[in-house]
Amino acid sequence: SAVISQKPSRDICQRGTSLTIQCQVDSQVTMMFWYRQQPGQSLTLIATANQGSEATYESGFVIDKFPISRPNLTFSTLTVSNMSPEDSSIYLCSVEQYYEQYFGPGTRLTVT
Amino acid sequence: AQTVTQSQPEMSVQEAETVTLSCTYDTSESDYYLFWYKQPPSRQMILVIRQEAYKQQNATENRFSVNFQKAAKSFSLKISDSQLGDAAMYFCAYRSARGGGGSEKLVFGKGTKLTVNP
């Protein structure tokens, strides 16, 4: 299975600022996914990122708020822009191999 | 759209005993995958077990097994000989077997918090 790392593991940010989360995979993968997990909740898909194409966003998530880059087959970034306290969540990236998704350790974001 | 329902927000089990977590789903598709994920307090999502809908045989992974009832759209997880390290949130998830058009995404249930008592 793929090994996935995320940076930062946690951060505390002030409202109105932006944070970029990095996701690195140890092997080349076609599809990467970004999820949000609000406190005590399940995972909600933000967007799917394929290398070489624009990310596909789920209903309720927009590119201006969550811009995503996917420059190559092993790396992606998610930016949380103009943050508010409601953005306080865990953000996880995942990759798919053989119909199975493997997750990074997550980034715990707190917005004050 | 597919939905996944976990009706047990919390469950508890005594160490060394067996516990079953429930999951039902709704889909009009005939070919799909079902998964159970474990999320301990460290928040790392760990794939526990996978079931292909076209397979009649229930999947097993060591102490973890599933009871897959396709007609009833039910997919329960049985944990045998429970250990303290099994304490975690458990999420049931669905993935279409189709390719493209966003079908690769996982649809998660709300989770069941499992406590293991010594």
XYZ file of N, CA, C and O in Angstrom, chain A:
448
model
N 0.832 -1.197 0.000
C 0.000 0.000 0.000
C 0.868 1.249 0.000
O 2.014 1.217 0.448
N 0.328 2.326 -0.528
C 1.061 3.581 -0.611
C 1.312 4.160 0.778
O 0.502 4.006 1.685
N 2.446 4.837 0.897
C 2.769 5.557 2.133
C 2.621 7.040 1.837
O 3.214 7.559 0.880
N 1.840 7.716 2.664
C 1.479 9.103 2.399
C 1.895 9.960 3.587
O 1.659 9.590 4.742
N 2.507 11.089 3.289
C 2.863 12.030 4.347
C 2.176 13.358 4.074
O 1.902 13.706 2.909
N 1.890 14.085 5.142
C 1.268 15.397 5.040
C 2.036 16.385 5.901
O 2.510 16.061 6.982
N 2.091 17.613 5.406
C 2.686 18.707 6.169
C 1.781 19.913 6.089
O 1.248 20.193 4.985
N 1.577 20.672 7.137
C 2.007 20.361 8.503
C 1.079 19.326 9.137
O 0.040 19.017 8.596
N 1.468 18.785 10.263
C 0.592 17.839 10.958
C -0.501 18.585 11.713
O -1.596 18.059 11.926
N -0.207 19.795 12.123
C -1.204 20.632 12.773
C -0.769 22.088 12.679
O 0.421 22.382 12.496
N -1.748 22.975 12.767
C -1.428 24.396 12.761
C -2.569 25.164 13.393
O -3.730 24.716 13.369
N -2.222 26.287 13.974
C -3.195 27.227 14.520
C -3.051 28.514 13.727
O -1.956 29.079 13.657
N -4.129 28.955 13.118
C -4.075 30.103 12.212
C -5.104 31.143 12.622
O -6.126 30.819 13.235
N -4.823 32.368 12.227
C -5.766 33.445 12.499
C -6.766 33.557 11.362
O -6.451 33.270 10.198
N -7.951 33.970 11.700
C -8.981 34.135 10.675
C -8.519 35.133 9.628
O -7.789 36.072 9.922
N -8.923 34.876 8.398
C -8.570 35.746 7.285
C -7.285 35.361 6.580
O -7.013 35.858 5.484
N -6.516 34.471 7.182
C -5.269 34.042 6.558
C -5.508 32.763 5.758
O -6.608 32.214 5.731
N -4.449 32.282 5.089
C -4.532 31.067 4.281
C -3.463 30.078 4.732
O -2.413 30.471 5.222
N -3.750 28.806 4.548
C -2.801 27.749 4.885
C -2.737 26.764 3.726
O -3.776 26.340 3.204
N -1.531 26.379 3.353
C -1.352 25.372 2.311
C -0.864 24.075 2.938
O 0.127 24.064 3.671
N -1.577 23.003 2.644
C -1.275 21.678 3.160
C -0.657 20.863 2.028
O -1.175 20.854 0.906
N 0.437 20.194 2.333
C 1.125 19.396 1.327
C 0.862 17.908 1.553
O 0.781 17.441 2.687
N 0.773 17.171 0.460
C 0.567 15.725 0.505
C 1.565 15.069 -0.442
O 1.589 15.394 -1.629
N 2.377 14.170 0.098
C 3.418 13.492 -0.678
C 3.196 11.987 -0.607
O 2.988 11.437 0.478
N 3.272 11.324 -1.763
C 3.076 9.880 -1.837
C 4.378 9.226 -2.279
O 5.126 9.820 -3.065
N 4.609 8.006 -1.808
C 5.872 7.339 -2.115
C 5.846 6.603 -3.442
O 6.825 5.939 -3.810
N 4.762 6.684 -4.190
C 4.669 6.053 -5.499
C 3.771 6.894 -6.392
O 3.007 7.731 -5.905
N 3.872 6.683 -7.681
C 3.065 7.469 -8.614
C 1.618 6.988 -8.595
O 1.355 5.787 -8.706
N 0.710 7.908 -8.481
C -0.710 7.586 -8.454
C -1.462 8.546 -9.353
O -1.087 9.705 -9.489
N -2.521 8.055 -9.944
C -3.310 8.898 -10.839
C -4.221 9.838 -10.059
O -4.276 11.032 -10.317
N -4.928 9.280 -9.110
C -5.951 10.056 -8.431
C -5.549 10.329 -6.983
O -5.106 9.431 -6.264
N -5.730 11.570 -6.580
C -5.574 11.952 -5.178
C -6.844 12.654 -4.737
O -7.519 13.309 -5.543
N -7.160 12.495 -3.482
C -8.399 13.031 -2.944
C -8.098 13.864 -1.706
O -7.184 13.549 -0.938
N -8.895 14.907 -1.525
C -8.802 15.719 -0.315
C -10.141 15.655 0.422
O -11.195 15.887 -0.177
N -10.058 15.328 1.736
C -11.235 15.212 2.577
C -11.140 16.205 3.733
O -10.044 16.564 4.188
N -12.306 16.559 4.242
C -12.393 17.328 5.471
C -13.143 16.501 6.505
O -14.153 15.858 6.183
N -12.653 16.543 7.735
C -13.313 15.846 8.834
C -13.499 16.843 9.965
O -12.560 17.157 10.695
N -14.708 17.347 10.091
C -15.006 18.282 11.167
C -15.074 17.532 12.490
O -15.295 16.313 12.515
N -14.876 18.231 13.603
C -14.780 17.567 14.915
C -15.935 16.610 15.173
O -17.110 16.976 15.073
N -15.586 15.373 15.466
C -16.591 14.372 15.808
C -17.435 13.901 14.642
O -18.441 13.228 14.851
N -17.038 14.243 13.426
C -17.847 13.915 12.255
C -17.132 12.905 11.352
O -15.994 12.527 11.597
N -17.852 12.524 10.317
C -17.283 11.629 9.308
C -16.492 12.435 8.293
O -16.345 13.654 8.418
N -15.996 11.756 7.284
C -15.198 12.409 6.254
C -16.085 12.898 5.126
O -16.992 12.181 4.682
N -15.781 14.089 4.651
C -16.482 14.666 3.509
C -15.470 14.980 2.426
O -14.465 15.656 2.691
N -15.733 14.522 1.223
C -14.811 14.764 0.119
C -14.888 16.217 -0.318
O -15.979 16.742 -0.574
N -13.720 16.860 -0.404
C -13.652 18.230 -0.904
C -13.512 18.209 -2.425
O -14.268 18.852 -3.144
N -12.506 17.455 -2.893
C -12.227 17.454 -4.324
C -11.353 16.266 -4.686
O -10.683 15.681 -3.843
N -11.389 15.951 -5.968
C -10.537 14.915 -6.548
C -9.525 15.600 -7.455
O -9.907 16.447 -8.281
N -8.254 15.226 -7.306
C -7.193 15.885 -8.071
C -6.471 14.873 -8.948
O -5.824 13.959 -8.440
N -6.597 15.042 -10.237
C -5.844 14.230 -11.187
C -4.703 15.048 -11.750
O -4.858 16.241 -11.999
N -3.573 14.406 -11.942
C -2.421 15.110 -12.482
C -2.701 15.566 -13.894
O -3.191 14.791 -14.719
N -2.418 16.850 -14.146
C -2.568 17.383 -15.486
C -3.938 17.913 -15.815
O -4.177 18.336 -16.950
N -4.839 17.904 -14.855
C -6.171 18.451 -15.113
C -6.653 19.224 -13.893
O -6.086 19.104 -12.806
N -7.695 19.996 -14.112
C -8.258 20.758 -13.006
C -8.908 19.815 -11.990
O -9.486 18.792 -12.360
N -8.836 20.200 -10.743
C -9.486 19.400 -9.703
C -11.000 19.458 -9.870
O -11.549 20.454 -10.352
N -11.648 18.384 -9.469
C -13.108 18.308 -9.504
C -13.636 18.467 -8.090
O -13.314 17.651 -7.215
N -14.457 19.495 -7.881
C -14.931 19.820 -6.536
C -16.322 19.251 -6.291
O -17.168 19.225 -7.188
N -16.537 18.858 -5.047
C -17.848 18.374 -4.627
C -18.766 19.559 -4.338
O -18.315 20.693 -4.116
N -20.043 19.254 -4.317
C -21.027 20.286 -4.018
C -20.734 20.903 -2.653
O -20.499 20.185 -1.683
N -20.737 22.216 -2.608
C -20.471 22.925 -1.367
C -19.034 23.372 -1.198
O -18.720 24.083 -0.236
N -18.179 22.961 -2.095
C -16.764 23.357 -2.048
C -16.405 24.043 -3.363
O -16.776 23.572 -4.438
N -15.691 25.166 -3.253
C -15.362 25.945 -4.449
C -13.864 26.187 -4.533
O -13.160 26.236 -3.512
N -13.417 26.374 -5.764
C -11.987 26.503 -6.022
C -11.399 27.740 -5.358
O -10.249 27.724 -4.908
N -12.165 28.828 -5.270
C -11.624 30.043 -4.665
C -11.305 29.841 -3.186
O -10.392 30.456 -2.661
N -12.060 29.003 -2.533
C -11.868 28.743 -1.109
C -10.838 27.641 -0.870
O -10.055 27.713 0.073
N -10.831 26.638 -1.739
C -9.949 25.472 -1.572
C -9.166 25.190 -2.860
O -9.345 24.141 -3.485
N -8.285 26.081 -3.264
C -7.518 25.795 -4.482
C -6.589 24.608 -4.276
O -5.994 24.438 -3.204
N -6.476 23.801 -5.306
C -5.682 22.567 -5.258
C -4.689 22.578 -6.399
O -5.015 22.972 -7.513
N -3.491 22.138 -6.111
C -2.510 21.929 -7.177
C -2.125 20.467 -7.225
O -2.148 19.764 -6.205
N -1.780 20.006 -8.426
C -1.348 18.607 -8.610
C -0.264 18.625 -9.695
O -0.492 18.252 -10.831
N 0.936 19.055 -9.320
C 1.986 19.256 -10.323
C 2.582 17.978 -10.884
O 3.151 17.999 -11.976
N 2.496 16.887 -10.131
C 3.047 15.619 -10.639
C 2.296 14.458 -10.003
O 1.324 14.657 -9.269
N 2.758 13.244 -10.276
C 2.026 12.056 -9.856
C 2.260 11.647 -8.407
O 1.710 10.637 -7.952
N 3.085 12.381 -7.679
C 3.365 12.023 -6.289
C 3.078 13.148 -5.304
O 3.317 12.998 -4.104
N 2.536 14.253 -5.753
C 2.431 15.424 -4.875
C 1.176 16.221 -5.185
O 0.752 16.344 -6.341
N 0.581 16.787 -4.107
C -0.554 17.684 -4.258
C -0.580 18.646 -3.081
O -0.045 18.346 -2.007
N -1.177 19.798 -3.294
C -1.400 20.737 -2.198
C -2.852 21.170 -2.188
O -3.506 21.253 -3.233
N -3.331 21.443 -0.985
C -4.655 22.023 -0.750
C -4.452 23.298 0.038
O -3.774 23.282 1.075
N -5.007 24.386 -0.440
C -4.954 25.640 0.296
C -6.329 25.934 0.870
O -7.337 25.818 0.169
N -6.364 26.277 2.128
C -7.591 26.748 2.765
C -7.463 28.265 2.849
O -6.577 28.770 3.558
N -8.297 28.972 2.100
C -8.131 30.417 1.930
C -9.090 31.198 2.819
O -10.181 30.724 3.148
N -8.646 32.403 3.177
C -9.503 33.314 3.931
C -10.246 32.570 5.046
O -11.470 32.536 5.094
N -9.469 31.996 5.929
C -10.027 31.069 6.921
C -10.923 31.732 7.947
O -10.713 32.892 8.345
N -11.913 30.967 8.376
C -12.794 31.353 9.479
C -12.801 30.206 10.484
O -12.355 29.093 10.167
N -13.295 30.445 11.702
C -13.330 29.350 12.693
C -14.054 28.103 12.194
O -13.736 26.990 12.633
N -15.003 28.270 11.273
C -15.729 27.109 10.736
C -14.833 26.181 9.909
O -15.212 25.049 9.613
N -13.679 26.656 9.532
C -12.735 25.826 8.782
C -11.885 24.944 9.690
O -11.090 24.132 9.201
N -12.052 25.088 10.991
C -11.312 24.242 11.931
C -11.743 22.791 11.736
O -12.908 22.442 11.951
N -10.818 21.968 11.297
C -11.117 20.576 10.928
C -9.810 19.817 10.798
O -8.727 20.403 10.877
N -9.946 18.528 10.551
C -8.815 17.727 10.091
C -8.949 17.612 8.576
O -10.034 17.315 8.068
N -7.864 17.840 7.884
C -7.838 17.717 6.429
C -6.947 16.523 6.072
O -5.814 16.431 6.524
N -7.503 15.615 5.289
C -6.782 14.400 4.939
C -6.672 14.272 3.424
O -7.634 14.559 2.702
N -5.533 13.826 2.989
C -5.405 13.455 1.585
C -5.392 11.928 1.490
O -5.034 11.236 2.449
N -5.795 11.443 0.359
C -5.773 9.998 0.133
C -5.446 9.725 -1.326
O -5.567 10.599 -2.183
N -5.011 8.499 -1.568
C -4.741 8.049 -2.933
C -5.413 6.707 -3.129
O -5.696 5.993 -2.163
N -5.669 6.380 -4.376
C -6.309 5.110 -4.676
C -5.343 4.192 -5.421
O -4.683 4.621 -6.369
N -5.304 2.948 -4.946
C -4.561 1.902 -5.644
C -5.441 0.657 -5.677
O -5.882 0.186 -4.629
N -5.688 0.162 -6.845
C -6.470 -1.067 -7.001
C -7.796 -0.977 -6.252
O -8.181 -1.897 -5.513
N -8.484 0.126 -6.432
C -9.815 0.367 -5.877
C -9.811 0.536 -4.365
O -10.879 0.582 -3.758
N -8.666 0.648 -3.750
C -8.576 0.902 -2.314
C -7.967 2.267 -2.078
O -7.010 2.652 -2.759
N -8.523 3.005 -1.117
C -7.968 4.315 -0.786
C -7.142 4.225 0.483
O -7.569 3.623 1.472
N -5.976 4.861 0.421
C -5.069 4.946 1.560
C -4.922 6.410 1.938
O -4.824 7.276 1.066
N -4.884 6.642 3.247
C -4.955 8.004 3.744
C -3.648 8.463 4.366
O -2.908 7.657 4.965
N -3.403 9.754 4.256
C -2.333 10.377 5.005
C -2.725 10.543 6.457
O -3.875 10.287 6.831
N -1.788 11.002 7.281
C -2.035 11.125 8.724
C -2.918 12.306 9.088
O -3.335 12.436 10.233
N -3.212 13.181 8.131
C -4.101 14.298 8.391
C -3.377 15.531 8.897
O -2.273 15.469 9.458
N -4.019 16.674 8.684
C -3.554 17.969 9.197
C -4.671 18.535 10.054
O -5.778 18.759 9.573
N -4.356 18.753 11.327
C -5.352 19.327 12.243
C -5.224 20.837 12.211
O -4.208 21.382 12.611
N -6.249 21.501 11.723
C -6.251 22.957 11.584
C -7.200 23.571 12.598
O -8.362 23.159 12.691
N -6.695 24.538 13.337
C -7.515 25.317 14.256
C -7.441 26.774 13.835
O -6.344 27.319 13.658
N -8.595 27.398 13.660
C -8.656 28.791 13.243
C -9.210 29.615 14.401
O -10.293 29.329 14.930
N -8.448 30.613 14.799
C -8.864 31.435 15.947
C -9.308 32.828 15.497
O -9.005 33.246 14.372
